[in-house]
PDB file of C-alpha atoms in Angstrom:
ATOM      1  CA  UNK R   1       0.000   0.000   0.000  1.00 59.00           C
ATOM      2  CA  UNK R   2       2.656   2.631   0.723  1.00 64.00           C
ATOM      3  CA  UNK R   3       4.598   1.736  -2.577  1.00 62.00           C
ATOM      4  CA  UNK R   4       1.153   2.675  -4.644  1.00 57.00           C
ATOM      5  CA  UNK R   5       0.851   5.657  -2.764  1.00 57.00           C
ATOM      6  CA  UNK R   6       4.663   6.591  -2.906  1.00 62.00           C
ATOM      7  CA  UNK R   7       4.269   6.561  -6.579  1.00 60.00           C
ATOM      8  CA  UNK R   8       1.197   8.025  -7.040  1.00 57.00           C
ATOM      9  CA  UNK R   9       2.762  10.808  -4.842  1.00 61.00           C
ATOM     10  CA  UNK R  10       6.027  11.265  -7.631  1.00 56.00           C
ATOM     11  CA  UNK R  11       3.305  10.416 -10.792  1.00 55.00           C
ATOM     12  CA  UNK R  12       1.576  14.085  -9.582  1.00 55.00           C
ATOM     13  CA  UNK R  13       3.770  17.246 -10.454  1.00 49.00           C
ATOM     14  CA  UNK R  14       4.535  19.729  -7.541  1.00 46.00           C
ATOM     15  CA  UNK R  15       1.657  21.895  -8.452  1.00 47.00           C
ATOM     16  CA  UNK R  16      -0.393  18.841  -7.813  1.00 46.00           C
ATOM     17  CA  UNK R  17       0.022  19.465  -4.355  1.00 50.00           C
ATOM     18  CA  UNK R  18      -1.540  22.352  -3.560  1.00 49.00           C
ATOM     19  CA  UNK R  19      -5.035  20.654  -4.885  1.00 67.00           C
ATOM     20  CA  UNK R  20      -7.154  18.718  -2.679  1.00 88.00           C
ATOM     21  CA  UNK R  21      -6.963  15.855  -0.772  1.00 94.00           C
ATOM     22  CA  UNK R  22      -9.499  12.896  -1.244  1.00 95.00           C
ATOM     23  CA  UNK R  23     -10.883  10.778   0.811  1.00 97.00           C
ATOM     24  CA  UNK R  24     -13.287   8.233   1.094  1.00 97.00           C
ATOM     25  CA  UNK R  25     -14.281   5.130   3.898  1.00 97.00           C
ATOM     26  CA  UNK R  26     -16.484   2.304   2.606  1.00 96.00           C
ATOM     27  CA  UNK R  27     -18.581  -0.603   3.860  1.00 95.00           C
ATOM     28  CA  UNK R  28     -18.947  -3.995   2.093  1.00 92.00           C
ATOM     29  CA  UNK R  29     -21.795  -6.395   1.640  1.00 90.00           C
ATOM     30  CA  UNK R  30     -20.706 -10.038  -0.137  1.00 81.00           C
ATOM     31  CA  UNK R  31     -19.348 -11.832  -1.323  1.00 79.00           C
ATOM     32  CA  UNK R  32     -22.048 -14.499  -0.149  1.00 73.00           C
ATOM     33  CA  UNK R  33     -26.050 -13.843   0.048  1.00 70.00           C
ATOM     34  CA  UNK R  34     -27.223 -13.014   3.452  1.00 69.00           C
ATOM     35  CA  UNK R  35     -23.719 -12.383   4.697  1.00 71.00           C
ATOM     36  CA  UNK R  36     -24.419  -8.443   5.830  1.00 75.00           C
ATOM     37  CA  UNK R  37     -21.523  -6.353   6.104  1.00 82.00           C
ATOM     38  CA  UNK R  38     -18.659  -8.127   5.757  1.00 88.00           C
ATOM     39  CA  UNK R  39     -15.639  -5.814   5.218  1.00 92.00           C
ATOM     40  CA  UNK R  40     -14.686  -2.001   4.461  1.00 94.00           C
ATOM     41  CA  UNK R  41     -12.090  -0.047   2.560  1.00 96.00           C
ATOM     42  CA  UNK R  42     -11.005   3.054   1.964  1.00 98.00           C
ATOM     43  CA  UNK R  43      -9.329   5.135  -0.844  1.00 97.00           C
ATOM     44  CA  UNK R  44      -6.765   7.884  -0.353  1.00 97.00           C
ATOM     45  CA  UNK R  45      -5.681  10.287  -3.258  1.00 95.00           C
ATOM     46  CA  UNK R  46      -5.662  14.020  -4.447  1.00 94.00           C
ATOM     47  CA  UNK R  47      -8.651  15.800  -6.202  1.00 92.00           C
ATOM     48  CA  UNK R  48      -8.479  17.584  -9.649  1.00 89.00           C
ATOM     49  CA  UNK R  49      -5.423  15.955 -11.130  1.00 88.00           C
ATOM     50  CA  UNK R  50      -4.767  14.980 -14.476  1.00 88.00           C
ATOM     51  CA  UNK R  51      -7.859  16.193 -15.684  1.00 88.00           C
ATOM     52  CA  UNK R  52      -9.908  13.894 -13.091  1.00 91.00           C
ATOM     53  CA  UNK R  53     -11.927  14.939 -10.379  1.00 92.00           C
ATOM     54  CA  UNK R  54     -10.008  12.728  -8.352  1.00 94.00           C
ATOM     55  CA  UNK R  55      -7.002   9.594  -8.735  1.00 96.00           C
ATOM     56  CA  UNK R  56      -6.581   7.869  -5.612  1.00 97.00           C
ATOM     57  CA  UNK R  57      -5.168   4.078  -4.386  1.00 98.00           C
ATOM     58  CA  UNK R  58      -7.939   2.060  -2.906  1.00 97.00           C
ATOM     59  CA  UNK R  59      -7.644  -0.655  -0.317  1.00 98.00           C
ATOM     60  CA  UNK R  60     -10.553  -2.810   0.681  1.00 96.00           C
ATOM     61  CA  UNK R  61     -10.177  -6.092   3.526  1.00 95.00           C
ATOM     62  CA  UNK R  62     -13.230  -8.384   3.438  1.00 93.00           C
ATOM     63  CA  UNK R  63     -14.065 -11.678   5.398  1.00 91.00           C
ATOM     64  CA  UNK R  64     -17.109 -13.410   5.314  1.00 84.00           C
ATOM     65  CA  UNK R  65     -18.113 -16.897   6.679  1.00 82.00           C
ATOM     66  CA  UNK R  66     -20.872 -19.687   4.949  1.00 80.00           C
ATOM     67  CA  UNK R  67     -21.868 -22.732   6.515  1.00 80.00           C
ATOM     68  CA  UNK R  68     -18.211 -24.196   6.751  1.00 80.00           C
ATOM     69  CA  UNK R  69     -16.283 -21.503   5.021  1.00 82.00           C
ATOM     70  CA  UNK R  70     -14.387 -19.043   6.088  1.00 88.00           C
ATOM     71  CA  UNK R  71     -13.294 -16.344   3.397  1.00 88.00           C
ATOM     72  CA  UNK R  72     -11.015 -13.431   3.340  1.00 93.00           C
ATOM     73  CA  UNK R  73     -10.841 -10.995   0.159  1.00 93.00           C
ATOM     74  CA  UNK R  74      -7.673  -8.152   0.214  1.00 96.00           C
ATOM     75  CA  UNK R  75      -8.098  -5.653  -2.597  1.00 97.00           C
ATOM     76  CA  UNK R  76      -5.337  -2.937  -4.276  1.00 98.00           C
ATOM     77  CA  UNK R  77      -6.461  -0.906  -6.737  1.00 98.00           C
ATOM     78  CA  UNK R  78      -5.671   2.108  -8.592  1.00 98.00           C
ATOM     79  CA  UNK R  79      -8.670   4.451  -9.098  1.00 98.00           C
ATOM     80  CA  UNK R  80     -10.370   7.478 -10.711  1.00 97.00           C
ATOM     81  CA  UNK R  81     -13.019   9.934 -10.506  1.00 96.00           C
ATOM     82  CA  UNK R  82     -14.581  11.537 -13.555  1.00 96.00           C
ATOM     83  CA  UNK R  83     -17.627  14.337 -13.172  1.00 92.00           C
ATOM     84  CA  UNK R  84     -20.195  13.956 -15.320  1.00 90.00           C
ATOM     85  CA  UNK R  85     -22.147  16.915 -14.019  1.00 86.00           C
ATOM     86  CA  UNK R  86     -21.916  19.806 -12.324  1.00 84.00           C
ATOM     87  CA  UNK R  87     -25.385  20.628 -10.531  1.00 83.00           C
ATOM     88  CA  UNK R  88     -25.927  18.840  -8.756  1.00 85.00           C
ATOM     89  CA  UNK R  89     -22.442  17.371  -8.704  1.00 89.00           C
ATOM     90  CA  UNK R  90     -22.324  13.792  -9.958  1.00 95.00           C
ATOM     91  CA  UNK R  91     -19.172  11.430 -10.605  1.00 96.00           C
ATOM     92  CA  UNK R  92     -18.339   7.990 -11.849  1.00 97.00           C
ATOM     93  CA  UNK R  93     -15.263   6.316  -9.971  1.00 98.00           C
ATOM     94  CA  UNK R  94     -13.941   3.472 -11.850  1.00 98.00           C
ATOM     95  CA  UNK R  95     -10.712   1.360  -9.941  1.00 98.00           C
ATOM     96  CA  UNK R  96      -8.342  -1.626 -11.192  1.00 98.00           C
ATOM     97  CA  UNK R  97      -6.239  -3.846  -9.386  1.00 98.00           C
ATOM     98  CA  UNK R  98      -5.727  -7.128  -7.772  1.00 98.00           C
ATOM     99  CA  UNK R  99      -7.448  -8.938  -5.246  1.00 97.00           C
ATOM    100  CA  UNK R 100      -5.319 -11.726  -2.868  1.00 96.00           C
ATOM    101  CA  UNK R 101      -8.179 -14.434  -1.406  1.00 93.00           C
ATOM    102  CA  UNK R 102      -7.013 -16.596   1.207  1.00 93.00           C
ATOM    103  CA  UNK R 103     -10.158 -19.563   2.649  1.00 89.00           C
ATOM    104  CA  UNK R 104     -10.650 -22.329   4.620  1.00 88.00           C
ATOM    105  CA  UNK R 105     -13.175 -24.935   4.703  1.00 86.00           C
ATOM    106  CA  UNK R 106     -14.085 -27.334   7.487  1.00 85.00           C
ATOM    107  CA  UNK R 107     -15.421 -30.686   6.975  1.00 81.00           C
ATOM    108  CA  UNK R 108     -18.792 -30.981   8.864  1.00 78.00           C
ATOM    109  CA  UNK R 109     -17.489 -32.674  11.879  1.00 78.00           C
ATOM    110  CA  UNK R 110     -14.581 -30.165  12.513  1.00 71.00           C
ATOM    111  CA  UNK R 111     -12.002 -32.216  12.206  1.00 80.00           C
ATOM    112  CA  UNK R 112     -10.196 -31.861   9.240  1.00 82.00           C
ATOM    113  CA  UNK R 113      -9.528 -28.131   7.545  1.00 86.00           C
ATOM    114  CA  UNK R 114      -8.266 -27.278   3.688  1.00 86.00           C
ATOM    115  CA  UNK R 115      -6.737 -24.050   3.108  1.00 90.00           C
ATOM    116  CA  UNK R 116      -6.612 -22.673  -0.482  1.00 89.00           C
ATOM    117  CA  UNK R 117      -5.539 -18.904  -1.760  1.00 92.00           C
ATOM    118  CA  UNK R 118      -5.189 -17.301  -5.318  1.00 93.00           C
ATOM    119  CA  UNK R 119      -4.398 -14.109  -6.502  1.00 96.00           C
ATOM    120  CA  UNK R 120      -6.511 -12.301  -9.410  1.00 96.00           C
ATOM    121  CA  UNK R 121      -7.913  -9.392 -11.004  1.00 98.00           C
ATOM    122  CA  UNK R 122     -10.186  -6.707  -9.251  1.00 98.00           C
ATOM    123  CA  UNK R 123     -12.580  -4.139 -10.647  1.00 98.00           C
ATOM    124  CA  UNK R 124     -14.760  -1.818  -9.463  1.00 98.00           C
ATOM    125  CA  UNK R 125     -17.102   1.224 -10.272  1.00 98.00           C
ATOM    126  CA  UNK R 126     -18.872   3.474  -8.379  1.00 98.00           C
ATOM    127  CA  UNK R 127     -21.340   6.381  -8.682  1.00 97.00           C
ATOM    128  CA  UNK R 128     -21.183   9.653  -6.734  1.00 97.00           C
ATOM    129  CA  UNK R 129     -23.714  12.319  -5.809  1.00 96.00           C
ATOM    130  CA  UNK R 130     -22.151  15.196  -3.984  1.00 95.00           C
ATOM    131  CA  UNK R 131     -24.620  16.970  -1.388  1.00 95.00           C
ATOM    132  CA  UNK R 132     -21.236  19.936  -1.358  1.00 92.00           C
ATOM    133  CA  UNK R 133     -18.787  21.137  -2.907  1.00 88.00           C
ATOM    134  CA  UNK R 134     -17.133  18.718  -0.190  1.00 91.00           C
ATOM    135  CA  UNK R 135     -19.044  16.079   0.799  1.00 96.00           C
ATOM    136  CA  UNK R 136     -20.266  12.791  -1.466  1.00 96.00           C
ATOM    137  CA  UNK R 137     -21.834   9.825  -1.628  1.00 98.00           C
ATOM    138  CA  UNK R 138     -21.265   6.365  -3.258  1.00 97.00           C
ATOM    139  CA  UNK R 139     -22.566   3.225  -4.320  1.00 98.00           C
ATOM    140  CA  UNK R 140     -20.973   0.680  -6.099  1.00 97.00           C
ATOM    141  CA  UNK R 141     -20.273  -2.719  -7.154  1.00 96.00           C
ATOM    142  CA  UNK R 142     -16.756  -4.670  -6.885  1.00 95.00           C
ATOM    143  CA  UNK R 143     -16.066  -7.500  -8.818  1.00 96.00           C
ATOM    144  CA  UNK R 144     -12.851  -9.856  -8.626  1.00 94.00           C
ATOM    145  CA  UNK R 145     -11.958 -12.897 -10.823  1.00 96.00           C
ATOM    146  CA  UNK R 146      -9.716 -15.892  -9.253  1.00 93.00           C
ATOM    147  CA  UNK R 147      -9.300 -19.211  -9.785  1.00 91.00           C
ATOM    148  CA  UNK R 148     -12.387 -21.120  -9.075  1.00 87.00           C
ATOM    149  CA  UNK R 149     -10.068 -24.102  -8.876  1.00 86.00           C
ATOM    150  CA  UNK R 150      -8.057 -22.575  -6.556  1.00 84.00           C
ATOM    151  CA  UNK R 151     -10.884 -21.066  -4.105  1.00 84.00           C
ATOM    152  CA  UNK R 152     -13.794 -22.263  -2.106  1.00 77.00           C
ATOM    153  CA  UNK R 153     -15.901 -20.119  -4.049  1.00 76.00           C
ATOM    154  CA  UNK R 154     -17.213 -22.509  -6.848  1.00 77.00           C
ATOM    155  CA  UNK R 155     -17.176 -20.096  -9.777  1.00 85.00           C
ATOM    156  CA  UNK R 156     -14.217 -17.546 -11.245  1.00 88.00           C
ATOM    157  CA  UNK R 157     -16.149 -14.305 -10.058  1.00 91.00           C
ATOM    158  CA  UNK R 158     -16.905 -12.947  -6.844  1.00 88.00           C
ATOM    159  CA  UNK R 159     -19.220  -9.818  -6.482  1.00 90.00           C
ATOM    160  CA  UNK R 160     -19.902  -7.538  -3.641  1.00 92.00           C
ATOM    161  CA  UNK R 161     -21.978  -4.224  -3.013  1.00 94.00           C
ATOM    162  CA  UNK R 162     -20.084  -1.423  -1.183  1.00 94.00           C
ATOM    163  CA  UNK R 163     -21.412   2.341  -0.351  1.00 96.00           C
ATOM    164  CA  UNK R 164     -19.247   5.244   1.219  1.00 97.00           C
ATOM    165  CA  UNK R 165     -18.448   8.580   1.871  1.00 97.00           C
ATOM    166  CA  UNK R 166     -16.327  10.631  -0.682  1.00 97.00           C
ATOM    167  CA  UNK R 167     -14.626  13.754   1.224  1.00 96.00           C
ATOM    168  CA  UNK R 168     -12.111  16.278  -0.883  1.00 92.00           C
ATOM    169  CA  UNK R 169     -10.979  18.942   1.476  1.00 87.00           C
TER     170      UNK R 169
END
C-alpha cells in the first residue's frame, strides 16, 4: 500500500500538491447472500489531477463466513473519478487492481480443515452524488476474478456491493 501511494505521490507534479486531498471510507456487503456487512475499505488520493476529479489508491479487507467456510478478500487498486455533471455534482469512480483471497473450509465434523488462496484481477465502479462542494456519496459494485479451482468459491467471479463517503478537502 505505501509503494502505490509513494508513486502516485512522484506520478503528480509539484503543483499537484496544492489541490485537494481525497478521501473516502467504505462498507462492504458479499461476497455471499445473506452475509451483511462483511468488510470495508477506503481510498486515499488528491482531487483535480490529471484532468480527473479525483485519482486515488484504494484498499478494501473483506471476510465473510458460509456454513463451513471461512473467506477473506484483500483488494489494491488504482482508481479514478470523472464528473459527469456539475449541478448537482455527480461522478463515476472506476478502480483496477488485484485482489489476494485466502479460505478455509471445514469438513462438517470439525475435524479436518483445507486451506486454499489465489491471486486475481479486481474491478470496481462506483457512482457519486455530492450533497457539497465537499461532501459525497457512493454506491458501487466490486467485482474480482480468481481461480475457481483454486478457491472455495465454486465459480471464477466474486461480487460484492459497497457504499461510502467521498470527502475532498
Amino acid at each position: 500500500m505505501k509503494k502505490l501511494l509513494i508513486s502516485l505521490a512522484l506520478l503528480c507534479s509539484s503543483s499537484a500538491f496544492a489541490n485537494t486531498i481525497h478521501i473516502s471510507p467504505d462498507m462492504r456487503i458479499g461476497p455471499y447472500t445473506g452475509s451483511g456487512i462483511s468488510g470495508g475499505g477506503i481510498q486515499i488520493g488528491l482531487a483535480d489531477t490529471f484532468g480527473l476529479d479525483a485519482i486515488y489508491v484504494s484498499y478494501s479487507h473483506t471476510s465473510a463466513e458460509f456454513l463451513t467456510y471461512k473467506d477473506r478478500l484483500k483488494t489494491y487498486r488504482i482508481g479514478g473519478q470523472y464528473q459527469f455533471v456539475s449541478v448537482p455534482k455527480m461522478a463515476l469512480q472506476l478502480e483496477a487492481g488485484v485482489v489476494e483471497y485466502e479460505g478455509s473450509k471445514d469438513n462438517i465434523w470439525g475435524t479436518h480443515t483445507t486451506y486454499t488462496d489465489d491471486t486475481g484481477a479486481s474491478i470496481s465502479a462506483s457512482w457519486v452524488v455530492f450533497i457539497n462542494d465537499n461532501i459525497g456519496f457512493r454506491a458501487g459494485a466490486d467485482f474480482n476474478y480468481l481461480d475457481r479451482n483454486k478457491t472455495d468459491f465454486g465459480q471464477n467471479i466474486s461480487a460484492m456491493v459497497s457504499t461510502g463517503i467521498v470527502f475532498q478537502f
